[in-house]
Amino acid sequence: MKKVRLSSHLRLLFMGAVVLPAALLAFLAIRAINREEAFIERQYSQTFSAELVHAVGLLTDELDRMREELERTVPPSAANDPAASFKLWKQGTALVRTPFLLSSQFKILWPKVSSSASADELAFINGNREFVTNRAGIPVYSNIAVVYREEIAGLAQVPAGAQVETESKPAEVPAQSAQTQSQVALSPVVMAEKKSEDKASGALPSGYPEKQARQEKGKALAAPRPQQAETDSLKTQKALKDFEENESIQQQVYQQARDRGQQPTLRNVMPSAEEARPNKAEPPESIFISEPKKFNQIIAGRESGLIPRFLGETLNLFFWKKDSGGRILGCVIDDAVLRARLIGRLPAALSASRVLAVLDEAGRPLVTPPEAAPRDWRRPFVAREVSELLPRWEVAAYLTDPNLIRSRANQTAGLLWALVLAFLLSILAGGTLVLRTLRSEMEMARKKTTFVTNVSHELKTPLTSIRMFAEMLKEGRQPDPRRQEQYLDLMVSETDRLTRLINNVLDFSRLERGQKQYTPKLLELNRLAQDLVQSQRLRLEHNGFRVELRAASQPVFIRADEEAVKQAALNLMSNAEKYSEARREVEVEIAVLGGQALLRVKDRGVGISPAQAKKLFQEFYRADESLTSRTKGTGLGLSIARRLARDQGGDITYAPREGGGSVFEIRLPGSEPS
Ligand code: ADP
């Protein structure tokens, strides 16, 4: 049976609607899968960065509080009795380690070099004499984005996608990420100045930049240009954001700083999530640049403040305040207390995926988080500088498991691969199934058409014969009574053929619906075969066939429905007749084998190829399907014969016949006469 070929536009449709979109989808999915690791890394980096921004906010806030505490507790003047005043101050707050008093001419009034001076006091004098007496400057740190605000604004104006957008929406700037907000860190000096104004204007102390915005506002209220302060604050925020988000701006601004001799220091850490930096071997540059300034320059025009100062590699944080007489009171803040208070403000150091640590100026964690794995503290996943008040300090996040991202990416990728494959398979399987169903529907439609044509043709052939013989008899054209008898027999035989054909069609629909009824009874197969051959012999011989019956030597009994067995055998004999050409022989043979009764129909016809033999018994199967095929048929004969035989507990098989032709064999279970 030829397969129904799908029309080319159906194939095109299948390709266009199923295969192509599926392939495209798969391609996109696979590309996405390959980027999974980078995607997860970015996700983690963003999450942890947000945490770090929050942590930095908490730390700067705590620094603020400490400064406020020192301002609150510092004695208004210690000139009369520094020892007693400072003792009281120390009692007032644990932050004070080494208090000092300078005259308005920057002479050290306290501590005094004497035998009663403590080791701390002596160390203060030795370490800071040059600085506090304005003989030597120290580096003063400030945020590069604040210092180069105008330059950044100029660079950011260069039209480039995202920047243009932020440019066009200045109103949204205050609502920017916390990251940018916490980046806003003014120089210690400016901070102090702002704070005092804050107090003067009665503004609430809180985190920057809301605070700063309010401060600027407060300042602006008294100032002649109310808009100016606010725009300044927005400009600063915008500069910080642009600087942080745009690498090319960073490079250019760092270059400008270097050109002006403000060498940016390198950070203590090399965050692995930022490895896209041009120079991977070196740590990134700090956002805090320094400029040497003397003490009097730092405090000029200000009332109080904090000053970070490196003594060797150790960072000291100074607090200072002017009294009414222009003297300067201050202290070195107790490092242990400072650290304890800062660390106390931070959220839990350890979570399932990351370890959070604050690293000091030497790159060591303030507190070693309680986790087993030893790690290289200088290589966090992401890190953020804390403040210009704590230069070189970082808050850093480390992955608890260095392979976390890879294993998560692998996991997700595995899952996605499985999903993509499953989807692809189901699309292809579904598509193929639809095509197959379509094809079998088309095939069925075609078979039905062929079937109708074939049935009409099969009906026509015996009808034509019957009519011909009937007319001959009616017109009396055959006077020979023997011949007349023969004609009548032929007419009966042709009628049998017609009946068989109609029975086949009816049986087919009955068998299909499972409505075929059988009446099994004891039959003798030799006899049955004899009757059959008898009924067909005349017609076969008339058509030039040699008909032979080889009965078994003994009676062969079966229990079966007589009509069913006859119909099956007649179908085989009819085929032997139809598919014979030059050698016209039909042989019916009865035998017994292993308790089974056999009825064989042999011919010397066209035979059947092994490929065709496999499909012989399928419904509607015809070796030559063309409507113009010489031998007409419905393709139902063999399938019905087999169904009938099987319903009797037997079967039908085919075998090629030696010397050419076919052998069909009906096997039925043998039975004993009761
Ligand atoms: P049909 O109505 O076409 O004869 P059948 O189911 O009886 O339907 O037979 C199916 C096909 O098997 C036939 O079309 C024919 O190609 C092949 N066939 C059946 N019997 C024979 C035979 N004796 N010799 C050769 N081919 C046969």
XYZ file of C-alpha atoms in Angstrom, residues 217-663:
447
model
C 17.276 73.272 52.564
C 17.698 74.651 56.064
C 20.753 76.443 54.938
C 18.932 77.640 51.904
C 16.170 79.155 54.034
C 18.648 81.582 55.483
C 20.525 81.965 52.239
C 19.509 84.379 49.524
C 19.222 81.663 46.855
C 16.801 78.990 48.092
C 16.991 76.881 44.933
C 20.741 76.768 44.924
C 21.330 74.419 47.874
C 18.826 71.907 46.666
C 20.253 71.853 43.174
C 23.701 71.410 44.697
C 22.567 68.361 46.618
C 20.906 66.887 43.548
C 23.988 67.587 41.501
C 26.164 65.783 44.035
C 23.891 62.784 44.063
C 23.792 62.687 40.327
C 27.560 62.928 40.093
C 27.913 60.033 42.535
C 25.472 57.929 40.569
C 27.040 58.707 37.217
C 30.489 58.023 38.591
C 29.488 54.722 40.097
C 27.595 53.471 37.073
C 29.853 54.562 34.295
C 33.271 53.013 33.995
C 34.485 55.387 31.358
C 33.606 58.365 33.559
C 35.499 56.701 36.400
C 38.588 56.282 34.257
C 38.506 59.819 32.989
C 37.957 61.329 36.426
C 40.701 59.232 38.003
C 42.958 60.403 35.201
C 42.071 64.024 35.893
C 42.815 63.486 39.593
C 46.170 61.949 38.784
C 46.943 64.818 36.417
C 46.345 67.212 39.292
C 48.664 65.239 41.531
C 45.867 63.710 43.595
C 47.026 60.131 43.470
C 44.071 57.846 44.167
C 45.103 55.100 46.549
C 44.402 51.467 45.721
C 41.812 49.668 47.772
C 42.645 46.881 50.174
C 40.462 44.355 48.385
C 39.959 42.832 44.958
C 36.271 41.980 44.666
C 35.926 38.979 42.359
C 32.537 40.046 40.996
C 34.175 43.162 39.564
C 36.819 41.411 37.560
C 35.868 43.232 34.408
C 38.320 45.942 35.489
C 40.995 46.780 32.930
C 43.840 45.896 35.270
C 42.851 42.728 37.021
C 46.118 42.124 38.774
C 45.779 45.249 40.907
C 43.058 46.174 43.365
C 40.663 48.849 42.124
C 41.218 52.496 42.916
C 39.607 54.008 45.971
C 36.777 56.492 45.538
C 38.485 58.569 48.199
C 41.287 60.777 47.008
C 43.556 62.611 49.378
C 45.171 65.990 49.476
C 47.747 67.047 52.109
C 46.447 69.708 54.470
C 47.697 71.225 57.693
C 45.630 71.167 60.846
C 44.765 74.872 60.725
C 43.621 74.490 57.118
C 41.394 71.606 58.029
C 39.625 73.339 60.861
C 39.548 76.818 59.325
C 36.056 78.282 59.423
C 34.583 75.269 61.244
C 33.461 74.578 64.765
C 34.065 70.867 65.217
C 34.735 67.688 63.323
C 36.332 64.277 62.942
C 39.713 63.721 61.348
C 41.082 60.348 60.321
C 44.806 60.151 60.634
C 47.252 57.399 59.851
C 50.116 56.924 62.256
C 52.258 54.545 60.339
C 49.760 51.975 59.091
C 47.373 52.505 61.991
C 44.344 54.678 61.649
C 43.409 57.053 64.462
C 40.190 58.979 64.491
C 40.376 62.430 66.067
C 37.530 64.503 67.383
C 38.009 68.277 67.762
C 35.926 71.282 68.790
C 36.683 74.968 69.275
C 35.778 76.563 72.564
C 34.632 80.137 73.026
C 38.211 81.308 73.498
C 39.375 79.887 70.189
C 41.146 77.028 71.948
C 40.778 73.573 70.485
C 39.604 70.657 72.594
C 39.662 67.177 71.243
C 40.521 63.566 71.685
C 41.823 60.509 69.992
C 38.855 58.147 69.842
C 39.311 54.801 71.563
C 39.865 52.324 68.753
C 38.438 49.301 70.554
C 35.251 51.178 71.502
C 34.927 52.573 67.982
C 35.213 49.096 66.469
C 32.835 47.518 68.953
C 30.208 50.166 68.344
C 30.522 49.939 64.580
C 30.307 46.178 64.510
C 27.372 46.280 66.915
C 25.318 48.151 64.362
C 25.701 45.600 61.590
C 23.256 42.832 60.638
C 24.123 39.169 61.136
C 27.534 38.408 59.676
C 26.623 34.990 58.386
C 23.739 33.958 56.167
C 23.208 30.840 54.072
C 24.982 32.253 51.067
C 27.330 34.971 52.279
C 29.640 36.096 55.037
C 29.625 39.795 55.795
C 32.730 41.391 57.259
C 34.058 44.854 58.006
C 37.730 45.104 57.119
C 39.922 47.682 58.830
C 42.689 49.772 57.302
C 44.986 46.754 57.316
C 42.415 44.640 55.471
C 41.662 42.491 58.510
C 38.110 41.719 59.597
C 37.029 43.531 62.756
C 35.450 40.342 63.991
C 36.148 36.974 62.467
C 32.745 35.607 61.489
C 31.933 32.237 63.034
C 32.397 30.098 59.977
C 34.789 27.268 59.467
C 36.336 27.981 56.071
C 39.514 30.053 56.262
C 39.468 32.643 53.515
C 41.478 35.281 51.783
C 39.938 38.412 53.219
C 41.368 40.507 50.436
C 39.326 38.678 47.825
C 35.663 39.216 48.665
C 32.826 38.633 46.215
C 31.722 42.267 46.470
C 32.995 45.069 48.693
C 32.307 48.697 49.383
C 34.397 51.429 50.931
C 32.967 52.688 54.167
C 33.636 56.386 54.499
C 36.308 59.006 54.135
C 36.312 59.109 57.918
C 37.572 55.528 57.819
C 39.863 55.469 54.787
C 40.807 52.025 53.514
C 38.022 50.415 55.525
C 35.684 48.161 53.583
C 32.504 46.239 54.152
C 32.802 43.057 52.189
C 30.621 40.087 51.334
C 32.106 36.640 50.726
C 30.327 33.629 49.300
C 30.010 30.943 51.946
C 30.783 28.403 49.264
C 33.117 29.583 46.479
C 31.467 27.135 44.088
C 27.992 28.336 44.987
C 27.430 30.233 41.766
C 28.781 27.509 39.528
C 26.804 24.794 41.249
C 23.636 26.884 41.258
C 24.185 27.729 37.606
C 24.771 24.066 36.808
C 21.666 23.119 38.677
C 19.534 25.686 36.930
C 21.146 24.936 33.597
C 20.463 21.223 34.073
C 16.867 21.936 34.870
C 16.509 24.307 31.937
C 18.142 21.820 29.584
C 15.730 19.151 30.721
C 12.811 21.526 30.274
C 13.950 22.670 26.854
C 14.442 19.083 25.756
C 11.090 18.062 27.173
C 9.359 20.980 25.436
C 11.140 20.299 22.195
C 10.313 16.641 22.319
C 6.710 17.315 23.132
C 6.439 19.906 20.355
C 8.005 17.537 17.866
C 6.097 14.531 19.129
C 2.858 16.498 19.144
C 3.552 17.841 15.669
C 4.418 14.409 14.343
C 1.332 12.948 15.945
C -0.841 15.598 14.350
C 0.793 14.901 11.012
C 0.334 11.190 11.394
C -3.278 11.537 12.347
C -3.738 13.832 9.410
C -2.052 11.353 7.143
C -4.066 8.413 8.376
C -7.266 10.456 8.022
C -6.291 11.313 4.485
C -5.429 7.698 3.827
C -8.728 6.553 5.222
C -10.597 9.032 3.030
C -8.700 7.789 0.025
C -9.324 4.163 0.944
C -13.007 4.801 1.237
C -13.118 6.281 -2.233
C -11.176 3.337 -3.640
C -13.381 0.959 -1.685
C -16.593 2.343 -3.134
C -15.199 2.213 -6.652
C -13.917 -1.320 -6.162
C -17.128 -2.634 -4.631
C -19.171 -1.206 -7.503
C -16.820 -2.831 -9.949
C -16.883 -6.185 -8.178
C -20.659 -6.099 -8.153
C -20.737 -5.277 -11.810
C -18.670 -8.229 -13.020
C -20.899 -11.091 -11.763
C -24.006 -9.080 -12.570
C -22.873 -8.728 -16.175
C -22.298 -12.496 -16.418
C -25.666 -13.296 -14.878
C -27.413 -10.901 -17.212
C -25.629 -12.305 -20.213
C -26.557 -15.919 -19.408
C -30.096 -14.943 -18.458
C -30.573 -13.136 -21.807
C -29.178 -16.061 -23.737
C -31.592 -18.431 -22.034
C -34.484 -16.052 -22.408
C -33.919 -15.551 -26.115
C -33.514 -19.307 -26.533
C -30.170 -18.885 -28.250
C -28.861 -22.082 -26.666
C -30.970 -25.040 -27.651
C -28.640 -27.621 -25.997
C -30.306 -28.538 -22.660
C -26.866 -29.555 -21.197
C -25.521 -26.151 -22.027
C -28.624 -24.505 -20.647
C -28.044 -26.422 -17.423
C -24.451 -25.192 -17.378
C -25.547 -21.599 -17.871
C -27.919 -21.894 -14.972
C -25.118 -23.339 -12.809
C -22.854 -20.458 -13.840
C -25.567 -18.007 -12.922
C -25.866 -19.668 -9.513
C -22.087 -19.518 -9.081
C -21.982 -15.853 -10.059
C -24.838 -15.191 -7.629
C -22.730 -16.943 -4.966
C -19.899 -14.577 -5.793
C -22.224 -11.647 -5.460
C -23.500 -12.966 -2.147
C -19.953 -13.492 -0.913
C -19.028 -9.979 -1.892
C -22.015 -8.483 -0.161
C -21.381 -10.765 2.818
C -17.826 -9.489 2.960
C -18.985 -5.895 3.086
C -21.668 -6.675 5.627
C -19.304 -8.849 7.673
C -16.747 -6.118 7.669
C -19.122 -3.649 9.270
C -20.472 -6.309 11.648
C -16.978 -7.391 12.656
C -16.013 -3.744 13.074
C -18.895 -3.183 15.442
C -18.370 -6.583 17.137
C -21.875 -7.640 16.136
C -21.024 -10.719 14.126
C -22.754 -13.782 15.553
C -21.559 -17.367 15.126
C -23.254 -20.712 15.514
C -20.496 -23.260 16.027
C -21.274 -26.848 15.166
C -19.408 -30.019 14.326
C -18.232 -29.959 10.711
C -16.347 -32.396 8.578
C -13.753 -30.403 6.667
C -13.341 -32.771 3.675
C -17.031 -32.454 2.981
C -17.092 -28.751 3.417
C -14.217 -28.392 0.984
C -15.923 -30.669 -1.489
C -19.088 -28.524 -1.418
C -17.046 -25.407 -1.906
C -15.033 -26.731 -4.823
C -18.229 -28.068 -6.302
C -19.885 -24.683 -6.197
C -16.908 -22.936 -7.789
C -15.646 -25.590 -10.170
C -17.887 -24.782 -13.097
C -17.152 -21.085 -13.085
C -13.443 -21.635 -12.560
C -13.224 -24.182 -15.331
C -15.294 -21.908 -17.530
C -12.610 -19.316 -16.947
C -9.851 -21.744 -17.897
C -8.792 -22.995 -14.441
C -7.790 -26.473 -13.474
C -9.429 -27.174 -10.140
C -8.218 -29.879 -7.808
C -9.363 -31.045 -4.400
C -6.986 -33.094 -2.260
C -9.042 -34.365 0.616
C -7.451 -35.890 3.712
C -7.361 -39.685 3.928
C -9.497 -39.648 7.052
C -12.422 -37.442 8.153
C -11.318 -34.152 9.711
C -13.670 -32.729 12.299
C -13.836 -29.210 13.502
C -16.242 -27.240 15.665
C -16.933 -23.915 13.991
C -19.485 -21.704 12.307
C -20.012 -23.211 8.863
C -20.728 -19.950 7.058
C -17.669 -18.324 8.586
C -15.337 -21.129 7.465
C -16.912 -21.191 3.993
C -16.672 -17.426 3.649
C -12.989 -17.485 4.643
C -12.190 -20.325 2.231
C -14.198 -18.725 -0.587
C -12.286 -15.488 -0.152
C -9.035 -17.434 -0.574
C -10.328 -19.249 -3.645
C -11.594 -16.023 -5.140
C -8.142 -14.495 -4.680
C -6.488 -17.535 -6.262
C -8.722 -16.954 -9.247
C -8.209 -13.188 -9.363
C -4.435 -13.232 -9.018
C -3.637 -15.957 -11.508
C -2.498 -15.165 -15.010
C -1.132 -17.751 -17.458
C -0.958 -20.737 -15.090
C -4.498 -21.218 -14.003
C -4.586 -23.793 -11.262
C -6.471 -23.820 -8.004
C -5.845 -26.567 -5.514
C -7.739 -27.056 -2.277
C -6.047 -29.356 0.195
C -7.247 -30.724 3.546
C -4.745 -31.990 6.102
C -4.237 -32.529 9.808
C -1.153 -31.318 11.640
C -0.555 -31.494 15.370
C -4.234 -31.741 16.197
C -5.103 -28.862 13.908
C -7.248 -29.071 10.841
C -5.784 -27.364 7.790
C -7.470 -26.080 4.673
C -4.956 -24.872 2.097
C -5.731 -22.939 -1.058
C -2.841 -23.049 -3.509
C -2.453 -21.300 -6.822
C 0.157 -20.688 -9.503
C -0.630 -17.001 -9.670
C 1.402 -13.811 -9.506
C 2.663 -14.497 -5.977
C 3.374 -11.996 -3.280
C 6.639 -10.244 -2.465
C 7.954 -10.553 1.128
C 7.322 -6.815 1.682
C 3.726 -7.146 0.562
C 3.291 -10.354 2.537
C 3.720 -8.401 5.791
C 0.695 -6.234 5.057
C -1.522 -8.769 3.305
C -3.997 -9.123 6.117
C -4.422 -5.399 6.848
C -7.809 -3.906 6.130
C -8.043 -2.285 2.718
C -4.550 -3.401 1.831
C -4.062 -4.095 -1.842
C -0.729 -4.819 -3.479
C -1.762 -2.793 -6.474
C -3.804 0.077 -5.195
C -4.304 2.073 -8.322
C -7.877 2.580 -9.330
C -6.862 1.433 -12.780
C -5.456 -1.841 -11.446
C -6.367 -4.743 -13.646
C -7.734 -6.872 -10.834
C -10.431 -5.187 -8.865
C -10.905 -5.803 -5.191
C -11.855 -4.158 -1.922
C -8.771 -5.027 0.124
C -11.090 -6.632 2.651
C -11.079 -10.307 1.602
C -8.012 -11.463 3.526
C -8.576 -9.305 6.601
C -12.127 -10.611 6.916
C -11.019 -14.202 6.298
C -8.428 -13.931 9.053
C -10.906 -12.351 11.484
C -13.396 -15.131 10.778
C -10.754 -17.827 11.241
C -9.494 -16.278 14.439
C -13.009 -16.001 15.779
C -13.219 -19.780 15.336
C -10.069 -20.184 17.392
C -7.831 -20.588 14.353
C -5.817 -18.391 11.986
C -4.767 -17.887 8.381
C -1.168 -17.771 7.201
C 0.470 -17.143 3.879
C 3.496 -18.844 2.350
C 4.972 -18.548 -1.127
C 4.516 -21.660 -3.149
C 7.493 -23.540 -4.452
C 7.615 -23.221 -8.208
C 5.601 -19.954 -8.128
C 2.278 -18.901 -6.732
C 0.834 -18.703 -3.233
C -0.328 -20.978 -0.468
